N, CA and C atoms as an extended XYZ file, in Angstrom:
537
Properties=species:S:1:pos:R:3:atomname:S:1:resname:S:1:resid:I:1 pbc="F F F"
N         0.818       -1.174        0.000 N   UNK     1
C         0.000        0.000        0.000 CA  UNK     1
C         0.855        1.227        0.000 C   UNK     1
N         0.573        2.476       -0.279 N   UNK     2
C         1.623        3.564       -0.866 CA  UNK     2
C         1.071        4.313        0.054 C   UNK     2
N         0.799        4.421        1.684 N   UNK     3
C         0.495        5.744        2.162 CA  UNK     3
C         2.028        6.408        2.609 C   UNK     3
N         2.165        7.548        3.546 N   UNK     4
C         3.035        8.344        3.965 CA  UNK     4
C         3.624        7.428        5.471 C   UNK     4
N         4.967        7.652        5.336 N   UNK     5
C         5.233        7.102        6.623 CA  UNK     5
C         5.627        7.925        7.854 C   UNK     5
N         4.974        7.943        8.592 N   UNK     6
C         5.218        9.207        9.640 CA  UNK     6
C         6.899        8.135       10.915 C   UNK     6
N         8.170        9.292       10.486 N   UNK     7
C         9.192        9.029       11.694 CA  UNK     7
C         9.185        9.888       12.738 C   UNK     7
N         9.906        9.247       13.756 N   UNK     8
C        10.139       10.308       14.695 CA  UNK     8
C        11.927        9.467       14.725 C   UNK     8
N        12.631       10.021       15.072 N   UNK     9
C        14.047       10.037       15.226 CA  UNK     9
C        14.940       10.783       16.165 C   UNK     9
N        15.416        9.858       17.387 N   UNK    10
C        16.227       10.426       18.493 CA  UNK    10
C        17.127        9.881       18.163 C   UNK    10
N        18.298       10.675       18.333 N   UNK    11
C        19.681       10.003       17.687 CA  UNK    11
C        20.888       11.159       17.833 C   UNK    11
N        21.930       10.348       18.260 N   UNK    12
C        23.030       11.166       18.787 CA  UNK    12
C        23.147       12.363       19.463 C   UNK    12
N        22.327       11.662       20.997 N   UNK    13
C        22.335       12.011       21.835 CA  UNK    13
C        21.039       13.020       22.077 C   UNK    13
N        20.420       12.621       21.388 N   UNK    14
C        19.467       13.631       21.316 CA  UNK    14
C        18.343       13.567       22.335 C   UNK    14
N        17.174       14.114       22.641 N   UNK    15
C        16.287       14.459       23.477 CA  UNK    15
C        14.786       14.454       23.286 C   UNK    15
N        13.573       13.996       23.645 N   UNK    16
C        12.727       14.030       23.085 CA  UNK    16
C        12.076       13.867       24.519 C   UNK    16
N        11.247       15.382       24.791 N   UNK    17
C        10.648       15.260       25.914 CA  UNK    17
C         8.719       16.029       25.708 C   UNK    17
N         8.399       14.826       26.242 N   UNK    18
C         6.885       15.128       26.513 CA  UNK    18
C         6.528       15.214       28.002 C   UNK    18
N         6.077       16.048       28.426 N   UNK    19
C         6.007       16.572       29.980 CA  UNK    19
C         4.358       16.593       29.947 C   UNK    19
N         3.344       15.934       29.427 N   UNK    20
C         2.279       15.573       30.061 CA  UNK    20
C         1.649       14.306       28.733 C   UNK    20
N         0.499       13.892       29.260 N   UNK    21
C        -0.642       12.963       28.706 CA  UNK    21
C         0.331       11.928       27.620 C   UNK    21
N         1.406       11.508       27.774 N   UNK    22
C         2.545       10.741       26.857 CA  UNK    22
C         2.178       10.913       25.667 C   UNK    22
N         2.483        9.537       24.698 N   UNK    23
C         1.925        9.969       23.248 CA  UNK    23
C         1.632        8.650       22.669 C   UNK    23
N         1.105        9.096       21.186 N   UNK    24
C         0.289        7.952       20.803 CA  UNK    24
C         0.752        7.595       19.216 C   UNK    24
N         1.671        6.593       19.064 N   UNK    25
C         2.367        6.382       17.848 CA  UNK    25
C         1.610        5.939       17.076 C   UNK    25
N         0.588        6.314       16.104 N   UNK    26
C         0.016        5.841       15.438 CA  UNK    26
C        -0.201        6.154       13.642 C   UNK    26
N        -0.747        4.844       12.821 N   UNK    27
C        -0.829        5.746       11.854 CA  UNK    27
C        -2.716        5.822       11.213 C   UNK    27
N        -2.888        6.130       10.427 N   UNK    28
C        -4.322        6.050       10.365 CA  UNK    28
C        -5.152        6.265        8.868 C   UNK    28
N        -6.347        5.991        8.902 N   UNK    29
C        -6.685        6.382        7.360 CA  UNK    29
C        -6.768        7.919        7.456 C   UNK    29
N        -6.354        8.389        5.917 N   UNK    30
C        -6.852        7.608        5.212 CA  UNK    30
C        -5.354        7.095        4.193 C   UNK    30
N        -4.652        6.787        5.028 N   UNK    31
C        -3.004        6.256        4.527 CA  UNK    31
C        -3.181        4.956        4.367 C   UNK    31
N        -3.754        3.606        4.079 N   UNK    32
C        -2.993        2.508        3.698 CA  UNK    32
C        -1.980        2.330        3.557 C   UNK    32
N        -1.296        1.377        4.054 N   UNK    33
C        -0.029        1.138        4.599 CA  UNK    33
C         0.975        1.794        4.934 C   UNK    33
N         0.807        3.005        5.033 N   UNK    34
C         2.001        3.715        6.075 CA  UNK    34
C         1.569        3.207        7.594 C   UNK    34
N         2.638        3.469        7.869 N   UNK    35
C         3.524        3.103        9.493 CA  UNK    35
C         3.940        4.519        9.689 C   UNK    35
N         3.882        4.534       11.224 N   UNK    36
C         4.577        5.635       12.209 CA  UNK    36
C         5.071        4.791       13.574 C   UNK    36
N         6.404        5.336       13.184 N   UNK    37
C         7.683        4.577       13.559 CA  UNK    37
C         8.413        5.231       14.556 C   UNK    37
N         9.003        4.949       15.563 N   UNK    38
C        10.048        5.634       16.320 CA  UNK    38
C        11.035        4.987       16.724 C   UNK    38
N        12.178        5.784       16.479 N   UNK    39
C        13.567        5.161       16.528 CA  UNK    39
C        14.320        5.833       17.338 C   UNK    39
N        14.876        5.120       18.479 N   UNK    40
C        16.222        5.860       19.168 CA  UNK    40
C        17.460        5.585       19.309 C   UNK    40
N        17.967        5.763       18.732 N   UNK    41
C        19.251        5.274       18.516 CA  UNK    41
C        20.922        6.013       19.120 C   UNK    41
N        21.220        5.308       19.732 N   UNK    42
C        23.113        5.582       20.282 CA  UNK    42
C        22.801        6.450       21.944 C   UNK    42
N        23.697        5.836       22.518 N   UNK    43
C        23.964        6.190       23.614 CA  UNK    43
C        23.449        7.964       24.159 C   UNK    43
N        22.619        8.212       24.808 N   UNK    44
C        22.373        9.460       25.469 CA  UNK    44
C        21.071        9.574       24.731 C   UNK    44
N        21.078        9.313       23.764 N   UNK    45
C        19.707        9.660       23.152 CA  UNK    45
C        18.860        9.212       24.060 C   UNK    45
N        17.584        9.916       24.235 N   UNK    46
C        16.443        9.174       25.284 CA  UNK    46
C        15.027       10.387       24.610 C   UNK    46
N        13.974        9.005       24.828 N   UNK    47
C        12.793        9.988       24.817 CA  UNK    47
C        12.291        9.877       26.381 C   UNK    47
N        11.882       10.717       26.926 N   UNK    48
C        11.233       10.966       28.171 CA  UNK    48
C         9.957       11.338       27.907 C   UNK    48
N         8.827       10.383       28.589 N   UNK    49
C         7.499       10.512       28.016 CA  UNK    49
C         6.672       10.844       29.574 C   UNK    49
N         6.378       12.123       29.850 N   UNK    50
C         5.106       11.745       30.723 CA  UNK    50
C         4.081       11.604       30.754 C   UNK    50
N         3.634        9.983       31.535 N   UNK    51
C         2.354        9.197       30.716 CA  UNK    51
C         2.803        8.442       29.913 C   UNK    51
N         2.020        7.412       29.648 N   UNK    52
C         2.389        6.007       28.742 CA  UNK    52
C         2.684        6.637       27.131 C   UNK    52
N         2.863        5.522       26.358 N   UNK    53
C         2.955        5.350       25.003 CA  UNK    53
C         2.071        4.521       24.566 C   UNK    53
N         1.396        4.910       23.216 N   UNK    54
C         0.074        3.760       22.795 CA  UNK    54
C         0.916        4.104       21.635 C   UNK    54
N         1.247        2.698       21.103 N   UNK    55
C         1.387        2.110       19.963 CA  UNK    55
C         0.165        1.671       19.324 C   UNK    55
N         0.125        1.602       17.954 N   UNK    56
C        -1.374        1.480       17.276 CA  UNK    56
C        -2.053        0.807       17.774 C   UNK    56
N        -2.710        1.793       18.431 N   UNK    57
C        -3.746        1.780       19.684 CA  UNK    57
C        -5.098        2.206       19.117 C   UNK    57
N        -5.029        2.699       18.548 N   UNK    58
C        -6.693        3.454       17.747 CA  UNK    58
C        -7.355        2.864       16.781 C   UNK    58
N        -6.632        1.978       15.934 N   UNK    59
C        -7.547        1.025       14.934 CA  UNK    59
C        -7.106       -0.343       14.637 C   UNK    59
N        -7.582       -0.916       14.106 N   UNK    60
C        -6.895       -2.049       13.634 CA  UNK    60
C        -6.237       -2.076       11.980 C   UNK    60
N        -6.461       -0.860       11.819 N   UNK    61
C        -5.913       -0.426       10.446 CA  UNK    61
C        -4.344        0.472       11.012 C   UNK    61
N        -4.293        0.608       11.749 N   UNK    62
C        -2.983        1.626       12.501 CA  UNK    62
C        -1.920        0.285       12.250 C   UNK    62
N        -1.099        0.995       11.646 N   UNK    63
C         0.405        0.458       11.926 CA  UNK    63
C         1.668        1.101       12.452 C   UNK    63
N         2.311        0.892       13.678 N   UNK    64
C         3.406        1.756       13.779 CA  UNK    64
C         4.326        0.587       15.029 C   UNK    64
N         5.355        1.154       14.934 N   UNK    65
C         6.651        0.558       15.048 CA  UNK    65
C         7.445        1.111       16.103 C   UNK    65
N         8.568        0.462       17.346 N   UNK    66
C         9.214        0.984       18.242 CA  UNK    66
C        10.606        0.585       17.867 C   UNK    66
N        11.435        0.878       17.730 N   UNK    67
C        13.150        0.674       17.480 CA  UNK    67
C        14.061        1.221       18.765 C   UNK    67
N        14.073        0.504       19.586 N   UNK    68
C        15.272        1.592       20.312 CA  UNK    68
C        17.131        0.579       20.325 C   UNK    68
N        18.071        1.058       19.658 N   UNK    69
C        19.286        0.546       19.563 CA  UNK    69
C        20.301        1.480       20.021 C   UNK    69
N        21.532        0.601       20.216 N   UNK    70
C        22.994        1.341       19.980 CA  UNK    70
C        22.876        1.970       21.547 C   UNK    70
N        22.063        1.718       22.640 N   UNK    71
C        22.184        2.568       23.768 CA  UNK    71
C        21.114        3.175       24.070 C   UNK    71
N        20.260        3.770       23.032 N   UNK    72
C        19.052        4.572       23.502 CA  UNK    72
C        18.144        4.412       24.362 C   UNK    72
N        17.608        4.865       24.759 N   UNK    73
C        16.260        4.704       26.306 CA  UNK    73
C        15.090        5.466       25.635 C   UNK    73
N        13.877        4.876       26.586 N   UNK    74
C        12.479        5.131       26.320 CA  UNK    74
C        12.257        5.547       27.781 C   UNK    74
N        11.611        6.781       28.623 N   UNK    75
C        11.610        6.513       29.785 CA  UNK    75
C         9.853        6.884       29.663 C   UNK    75
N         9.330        6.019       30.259 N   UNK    76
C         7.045        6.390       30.561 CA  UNK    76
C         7.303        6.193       31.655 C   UNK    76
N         6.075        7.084       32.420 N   UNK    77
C         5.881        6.873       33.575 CA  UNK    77
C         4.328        6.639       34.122 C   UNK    77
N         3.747        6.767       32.683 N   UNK    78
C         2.129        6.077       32.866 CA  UNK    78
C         1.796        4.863       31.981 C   UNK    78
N         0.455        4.444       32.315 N   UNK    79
C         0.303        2.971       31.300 CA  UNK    79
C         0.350        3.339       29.764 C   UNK    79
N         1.366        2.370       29.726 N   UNK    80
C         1.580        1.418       27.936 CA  UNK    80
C         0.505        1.024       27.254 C   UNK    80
N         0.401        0.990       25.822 N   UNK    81
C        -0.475       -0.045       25.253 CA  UNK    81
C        -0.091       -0.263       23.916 C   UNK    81
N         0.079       -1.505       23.860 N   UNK    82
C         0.577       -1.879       22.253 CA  UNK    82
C        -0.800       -2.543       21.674 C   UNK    82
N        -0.917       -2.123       20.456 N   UNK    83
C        -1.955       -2.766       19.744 CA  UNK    83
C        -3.355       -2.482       19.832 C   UNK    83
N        -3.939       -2.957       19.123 N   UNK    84
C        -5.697       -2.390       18.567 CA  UNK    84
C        -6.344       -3.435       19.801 C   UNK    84
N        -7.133       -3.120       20.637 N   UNK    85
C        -7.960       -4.270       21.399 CA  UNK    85
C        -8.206       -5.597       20.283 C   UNK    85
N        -8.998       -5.275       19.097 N   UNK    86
C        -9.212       -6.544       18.481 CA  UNK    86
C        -8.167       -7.253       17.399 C   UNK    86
N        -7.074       -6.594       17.669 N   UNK    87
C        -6.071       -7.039       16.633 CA  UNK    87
C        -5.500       -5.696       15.374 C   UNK    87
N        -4.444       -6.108       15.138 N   UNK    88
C        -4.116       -4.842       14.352 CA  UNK    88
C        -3.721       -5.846       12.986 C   UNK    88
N        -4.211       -5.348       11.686 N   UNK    89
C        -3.904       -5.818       10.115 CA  UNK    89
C        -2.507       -6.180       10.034 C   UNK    89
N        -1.812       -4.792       10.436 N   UNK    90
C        -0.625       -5.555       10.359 CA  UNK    90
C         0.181       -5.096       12.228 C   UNK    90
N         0.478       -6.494       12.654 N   UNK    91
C         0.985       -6.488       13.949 CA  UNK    91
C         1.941       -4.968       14.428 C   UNK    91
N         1.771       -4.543       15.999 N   UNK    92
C         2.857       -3.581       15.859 CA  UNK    92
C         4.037       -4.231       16.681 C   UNK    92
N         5.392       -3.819       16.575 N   UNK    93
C         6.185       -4.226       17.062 CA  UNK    93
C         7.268       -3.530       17.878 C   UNK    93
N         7.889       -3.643       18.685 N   UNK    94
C         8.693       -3.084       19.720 CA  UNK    94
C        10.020       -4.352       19.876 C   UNK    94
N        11.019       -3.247       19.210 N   UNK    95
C        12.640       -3.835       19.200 CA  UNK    95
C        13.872       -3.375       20.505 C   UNK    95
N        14.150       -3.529       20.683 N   UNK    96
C        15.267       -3.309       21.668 CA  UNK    96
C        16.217       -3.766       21.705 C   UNK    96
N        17.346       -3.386       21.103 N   UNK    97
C        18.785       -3.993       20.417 CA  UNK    97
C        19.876       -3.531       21.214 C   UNK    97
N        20.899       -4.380       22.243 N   UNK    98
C        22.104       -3.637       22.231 CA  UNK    98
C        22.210       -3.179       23.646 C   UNK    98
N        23.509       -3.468       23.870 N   UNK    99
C        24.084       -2.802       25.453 CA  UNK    99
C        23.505       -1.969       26.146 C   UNK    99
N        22.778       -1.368       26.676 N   UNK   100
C        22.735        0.370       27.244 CA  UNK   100
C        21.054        0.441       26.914 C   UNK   100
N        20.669       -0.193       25.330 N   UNK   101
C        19.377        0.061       25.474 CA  UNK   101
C        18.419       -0.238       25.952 C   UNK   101
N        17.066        0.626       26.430 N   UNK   102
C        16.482        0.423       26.879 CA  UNK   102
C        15.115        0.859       27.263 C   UNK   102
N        14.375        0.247       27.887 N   UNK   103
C        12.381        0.852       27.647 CA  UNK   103
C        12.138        0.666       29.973 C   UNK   103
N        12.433        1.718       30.457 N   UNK   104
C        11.992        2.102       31.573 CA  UNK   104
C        10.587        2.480       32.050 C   UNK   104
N        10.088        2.090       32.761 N   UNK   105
C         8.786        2.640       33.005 CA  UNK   105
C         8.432        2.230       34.240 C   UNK   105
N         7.380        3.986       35.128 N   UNK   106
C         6.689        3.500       36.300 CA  UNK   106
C         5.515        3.277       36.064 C   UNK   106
N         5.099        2.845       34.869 N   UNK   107
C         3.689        2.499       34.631 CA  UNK   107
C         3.673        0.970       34.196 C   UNK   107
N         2.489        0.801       34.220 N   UNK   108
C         2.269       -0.751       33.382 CA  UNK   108
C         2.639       -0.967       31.718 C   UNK   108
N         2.042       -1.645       31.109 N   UNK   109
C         2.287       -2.414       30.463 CA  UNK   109
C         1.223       -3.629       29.719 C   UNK   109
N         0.293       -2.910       28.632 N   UNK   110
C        -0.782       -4.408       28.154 CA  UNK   110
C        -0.344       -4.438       26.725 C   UNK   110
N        -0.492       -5.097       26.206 N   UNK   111
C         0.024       -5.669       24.621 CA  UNK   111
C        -1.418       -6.697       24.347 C   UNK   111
N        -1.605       -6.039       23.589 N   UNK   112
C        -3.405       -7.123       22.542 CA  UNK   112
C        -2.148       -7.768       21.297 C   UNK   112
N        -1.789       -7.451       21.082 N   UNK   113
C        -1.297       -8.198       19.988 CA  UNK   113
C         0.451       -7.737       19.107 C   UNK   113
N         1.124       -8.244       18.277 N   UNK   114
C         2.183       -7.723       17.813 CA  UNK   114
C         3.502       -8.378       18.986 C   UNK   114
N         4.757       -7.798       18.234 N   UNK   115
C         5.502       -8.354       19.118 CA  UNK   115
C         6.974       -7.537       19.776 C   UNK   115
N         7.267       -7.654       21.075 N   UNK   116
C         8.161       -6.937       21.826 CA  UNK   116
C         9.322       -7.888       22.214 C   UNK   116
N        10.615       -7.569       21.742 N   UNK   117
C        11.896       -8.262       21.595 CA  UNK   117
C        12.847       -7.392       21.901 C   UNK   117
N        13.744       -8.011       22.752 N   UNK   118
C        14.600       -7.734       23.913 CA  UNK   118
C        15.890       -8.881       23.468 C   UNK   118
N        16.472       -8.286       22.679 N   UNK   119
C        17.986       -8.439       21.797 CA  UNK   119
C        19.331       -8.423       21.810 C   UNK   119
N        20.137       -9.014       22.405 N   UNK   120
C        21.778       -8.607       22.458 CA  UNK   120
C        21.842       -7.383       23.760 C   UNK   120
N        21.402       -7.998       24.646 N   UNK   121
C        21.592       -6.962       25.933 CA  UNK   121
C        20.692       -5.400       26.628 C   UNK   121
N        19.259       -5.584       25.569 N   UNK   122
C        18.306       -4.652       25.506 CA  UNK   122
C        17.980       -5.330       26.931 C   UNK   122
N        16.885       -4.194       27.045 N   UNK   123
C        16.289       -4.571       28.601 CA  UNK   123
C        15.221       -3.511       28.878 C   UNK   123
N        13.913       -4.188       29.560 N   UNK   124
C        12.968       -3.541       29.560 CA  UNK   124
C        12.342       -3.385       30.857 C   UNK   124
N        11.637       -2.458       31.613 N   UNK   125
C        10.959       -2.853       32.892 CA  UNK   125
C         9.931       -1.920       32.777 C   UNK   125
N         8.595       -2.452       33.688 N   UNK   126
C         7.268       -2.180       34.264 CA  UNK   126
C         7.356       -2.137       35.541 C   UNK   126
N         6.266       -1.323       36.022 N   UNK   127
C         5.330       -1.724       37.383 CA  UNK   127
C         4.741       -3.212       37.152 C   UNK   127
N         3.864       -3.596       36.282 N   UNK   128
C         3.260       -5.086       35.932 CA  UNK   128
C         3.221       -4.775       34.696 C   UNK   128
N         2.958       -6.187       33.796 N   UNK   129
C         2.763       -6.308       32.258 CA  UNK   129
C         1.660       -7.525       32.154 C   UNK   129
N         0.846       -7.139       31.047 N   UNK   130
C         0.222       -7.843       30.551 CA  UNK   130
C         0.015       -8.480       29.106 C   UNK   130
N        -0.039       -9.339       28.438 N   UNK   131
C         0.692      -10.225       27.131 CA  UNK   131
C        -0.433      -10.933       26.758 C   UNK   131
N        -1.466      -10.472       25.628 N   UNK   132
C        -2.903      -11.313       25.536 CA  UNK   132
C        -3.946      -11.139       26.346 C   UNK   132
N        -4.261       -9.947       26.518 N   UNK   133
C        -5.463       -9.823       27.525 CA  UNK   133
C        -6.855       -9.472       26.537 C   UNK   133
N        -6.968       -9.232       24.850 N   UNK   134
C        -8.012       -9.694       24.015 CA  UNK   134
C        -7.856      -11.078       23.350 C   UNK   134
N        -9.226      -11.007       22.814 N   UNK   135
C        -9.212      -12.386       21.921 CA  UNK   135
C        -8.721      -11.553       20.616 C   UNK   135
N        -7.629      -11.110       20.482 N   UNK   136
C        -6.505      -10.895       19.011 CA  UNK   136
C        -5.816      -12.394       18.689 C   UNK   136
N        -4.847      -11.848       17.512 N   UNK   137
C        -3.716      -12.598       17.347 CA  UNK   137
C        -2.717      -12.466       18.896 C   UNK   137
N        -2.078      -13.699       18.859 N   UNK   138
C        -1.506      -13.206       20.581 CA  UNK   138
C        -0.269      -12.721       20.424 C   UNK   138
N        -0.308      -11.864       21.229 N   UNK   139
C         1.412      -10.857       21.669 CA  UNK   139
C         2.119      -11.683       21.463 C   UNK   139
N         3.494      -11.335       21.530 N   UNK   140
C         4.803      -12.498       21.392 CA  UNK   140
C         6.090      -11.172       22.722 C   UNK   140
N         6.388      -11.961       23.110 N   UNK   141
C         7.320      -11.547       24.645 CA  UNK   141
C         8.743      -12.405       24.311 C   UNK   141
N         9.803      -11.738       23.398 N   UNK   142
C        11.222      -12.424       23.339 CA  UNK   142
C        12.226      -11.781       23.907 C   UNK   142
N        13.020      -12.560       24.636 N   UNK   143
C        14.127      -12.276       25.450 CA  UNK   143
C        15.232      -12.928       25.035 C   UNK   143
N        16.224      -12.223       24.111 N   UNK   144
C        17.757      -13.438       23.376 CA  UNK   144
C        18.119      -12.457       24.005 C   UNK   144
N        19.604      -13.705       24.395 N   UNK   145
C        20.870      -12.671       24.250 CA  UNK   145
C        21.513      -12.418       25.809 C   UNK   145
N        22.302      -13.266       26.298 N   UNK   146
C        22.623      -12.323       27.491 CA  UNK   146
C        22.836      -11.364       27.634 C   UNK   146
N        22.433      -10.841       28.912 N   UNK   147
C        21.628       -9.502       29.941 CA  UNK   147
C        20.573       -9.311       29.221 C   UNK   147
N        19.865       -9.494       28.382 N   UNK   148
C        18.617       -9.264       27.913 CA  UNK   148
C        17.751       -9.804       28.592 C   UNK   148
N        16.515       -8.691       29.261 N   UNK   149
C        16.080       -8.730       30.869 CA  UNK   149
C        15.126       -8.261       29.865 C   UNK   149
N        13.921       -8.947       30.438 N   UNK   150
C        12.254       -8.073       30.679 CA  UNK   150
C        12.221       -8.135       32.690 C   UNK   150
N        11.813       -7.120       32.913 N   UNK   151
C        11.401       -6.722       34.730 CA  UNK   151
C         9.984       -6.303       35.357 C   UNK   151
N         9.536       -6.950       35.556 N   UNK   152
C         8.429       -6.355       36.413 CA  UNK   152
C         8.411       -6.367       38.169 C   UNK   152
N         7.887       -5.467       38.242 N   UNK   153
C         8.116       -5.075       40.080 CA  UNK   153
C         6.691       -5.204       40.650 C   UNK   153
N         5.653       -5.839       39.533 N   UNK   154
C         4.803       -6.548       39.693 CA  UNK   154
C         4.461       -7.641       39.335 C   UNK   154
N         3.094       -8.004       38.869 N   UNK   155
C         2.910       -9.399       38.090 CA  UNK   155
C         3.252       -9.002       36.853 C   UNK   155
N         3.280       -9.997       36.221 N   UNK   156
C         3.260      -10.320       34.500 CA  UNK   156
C         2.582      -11.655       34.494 C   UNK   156
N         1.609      -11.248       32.977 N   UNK   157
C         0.812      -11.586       32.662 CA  UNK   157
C         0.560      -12.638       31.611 C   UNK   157
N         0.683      -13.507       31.043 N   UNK   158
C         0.774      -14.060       29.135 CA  UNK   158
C        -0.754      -14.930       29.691 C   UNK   158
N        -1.586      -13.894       28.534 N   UNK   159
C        -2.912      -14.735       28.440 CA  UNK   159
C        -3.518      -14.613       29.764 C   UNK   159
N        -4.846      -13.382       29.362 N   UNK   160
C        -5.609      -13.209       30.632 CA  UNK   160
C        -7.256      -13.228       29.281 C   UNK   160
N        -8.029      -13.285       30.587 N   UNK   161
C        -9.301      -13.110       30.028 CA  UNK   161
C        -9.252      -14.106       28.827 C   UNK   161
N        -9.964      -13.624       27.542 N   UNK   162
C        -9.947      -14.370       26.135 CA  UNK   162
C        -8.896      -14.421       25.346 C   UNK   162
N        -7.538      -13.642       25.849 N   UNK   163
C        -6.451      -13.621       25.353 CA  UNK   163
C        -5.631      -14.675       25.677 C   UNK   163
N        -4.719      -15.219       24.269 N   UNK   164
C        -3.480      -16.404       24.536 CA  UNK   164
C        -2.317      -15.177       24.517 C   UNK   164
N        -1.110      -15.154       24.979 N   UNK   165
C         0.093      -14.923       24.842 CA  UNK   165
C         1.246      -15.692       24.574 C   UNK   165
N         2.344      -15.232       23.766 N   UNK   166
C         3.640      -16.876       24.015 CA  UNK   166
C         4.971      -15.727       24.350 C   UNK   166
N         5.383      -16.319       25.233 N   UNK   167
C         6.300      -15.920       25.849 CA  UNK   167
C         8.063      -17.007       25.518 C   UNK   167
N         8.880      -16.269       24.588 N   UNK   168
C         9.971      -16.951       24.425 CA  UNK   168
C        11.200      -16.533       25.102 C   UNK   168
N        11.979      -17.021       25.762 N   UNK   169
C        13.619      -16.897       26.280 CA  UNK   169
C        14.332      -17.811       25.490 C   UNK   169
N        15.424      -17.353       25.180 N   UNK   170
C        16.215      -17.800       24.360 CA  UNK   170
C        18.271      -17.398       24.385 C   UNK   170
N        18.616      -18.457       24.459 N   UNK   171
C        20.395      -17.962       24.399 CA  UNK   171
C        20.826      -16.900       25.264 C   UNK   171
N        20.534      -17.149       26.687 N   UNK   172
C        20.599      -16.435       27.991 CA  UNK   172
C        19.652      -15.101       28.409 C   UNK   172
N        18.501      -14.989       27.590 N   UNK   173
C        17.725      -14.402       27.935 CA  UNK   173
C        16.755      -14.126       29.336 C   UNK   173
N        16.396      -13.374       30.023 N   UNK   174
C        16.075      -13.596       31.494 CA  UNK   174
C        14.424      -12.778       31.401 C   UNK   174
N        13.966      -13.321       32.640 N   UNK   175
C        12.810      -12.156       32.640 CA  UNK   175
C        12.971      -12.554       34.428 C   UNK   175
N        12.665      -11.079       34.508 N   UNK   176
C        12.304      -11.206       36.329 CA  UNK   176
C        11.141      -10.955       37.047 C   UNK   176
N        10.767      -11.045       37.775 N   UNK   177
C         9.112      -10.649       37.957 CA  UNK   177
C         9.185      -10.489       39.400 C   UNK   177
N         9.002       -9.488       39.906 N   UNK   178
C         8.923       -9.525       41.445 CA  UNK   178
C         7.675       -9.542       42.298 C   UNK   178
N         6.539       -9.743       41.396 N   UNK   179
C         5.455       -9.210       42.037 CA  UNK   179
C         4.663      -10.983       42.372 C   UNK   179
């Protein structure tokens, strides 16, 4: 499909601060197949979000994308949400590549569908997470790579209500859960 692709781009060292109601990565009609994407990339770079992040969260026609590598950070401090309640056309996804990088948060954490991967020393943490809490296609939760950490300082969740989740670790991958 030929729509517009909306980026956002933190990178070398750069800064990206939202100081209320977080934000909402999405893309929408009347674009067919564009994606809105965010990428952070190399050490210092960080977005600071206050309030969660909704990844295509608004339709099931929304497609958009999380990249953080090379060092970069995501910091929320309200609830997350990946994905359309009933499924998104095309899945959204959340990457995390690499030493240093990373997705911080004092908020939660629900995912309907699409998939969040934790890569070569990425690392992610919640208050709690949840992984399949609609009847969608189910979330996917990957952890490769030693030090590649998912954290919760609450529960975590795979498959609540009508939702399945699959949860993979792989080649020293960890998840911790304190709750």
């Amino acid at each position: 499909g030929g729509g517009n692709t909306s980026l956002i781009t933190v990178e070398n060292g750069g800064l990206l601060r939202i100081t209320a109601n977080g934000m909402a990565l999405r893309s929408g009609p009347p674009a067919p197949g564009a994606a809105a994407n965010l990428n952070i990339i190399g050490a210092g770079s960080l977005a600071d979000l206050t309030g969660g992040l909704a990844v295509a969260g608004n339709a099931a026609a929304s497609m958009a994308n999380v990249a953080i590598s090379d060092g970069g950070a995501l910091r929320t401090t309200g609830a997350s949400l990946i994905g359309f309640a009933t499924g998104n056309a095309v899945a959204p996804t959340v990457t995390i590549t690499g030493a240093g990088s990373n997705w911080t948060s004092t908020g939660t954490l629900a995912m309907t569908n699409g998939s969040f991967s934790l890569l070569g020393s990425g690392t992610a943490s919640f208050t709690s997470a949840v992984f399949g809490s609609a009847a969608s296609a189910p979330p996917s939760l990957l952890t490769s790579g030693p030090d590649s950490v998912f954290t919760t300082s609450g529960d975590l969740t795979v498959g609540s209500g009508s939702g399945t989740g699959v949860l993979t670790l792989a080649d020293g991958g960890r998840i911790a859960v304190s709750g």
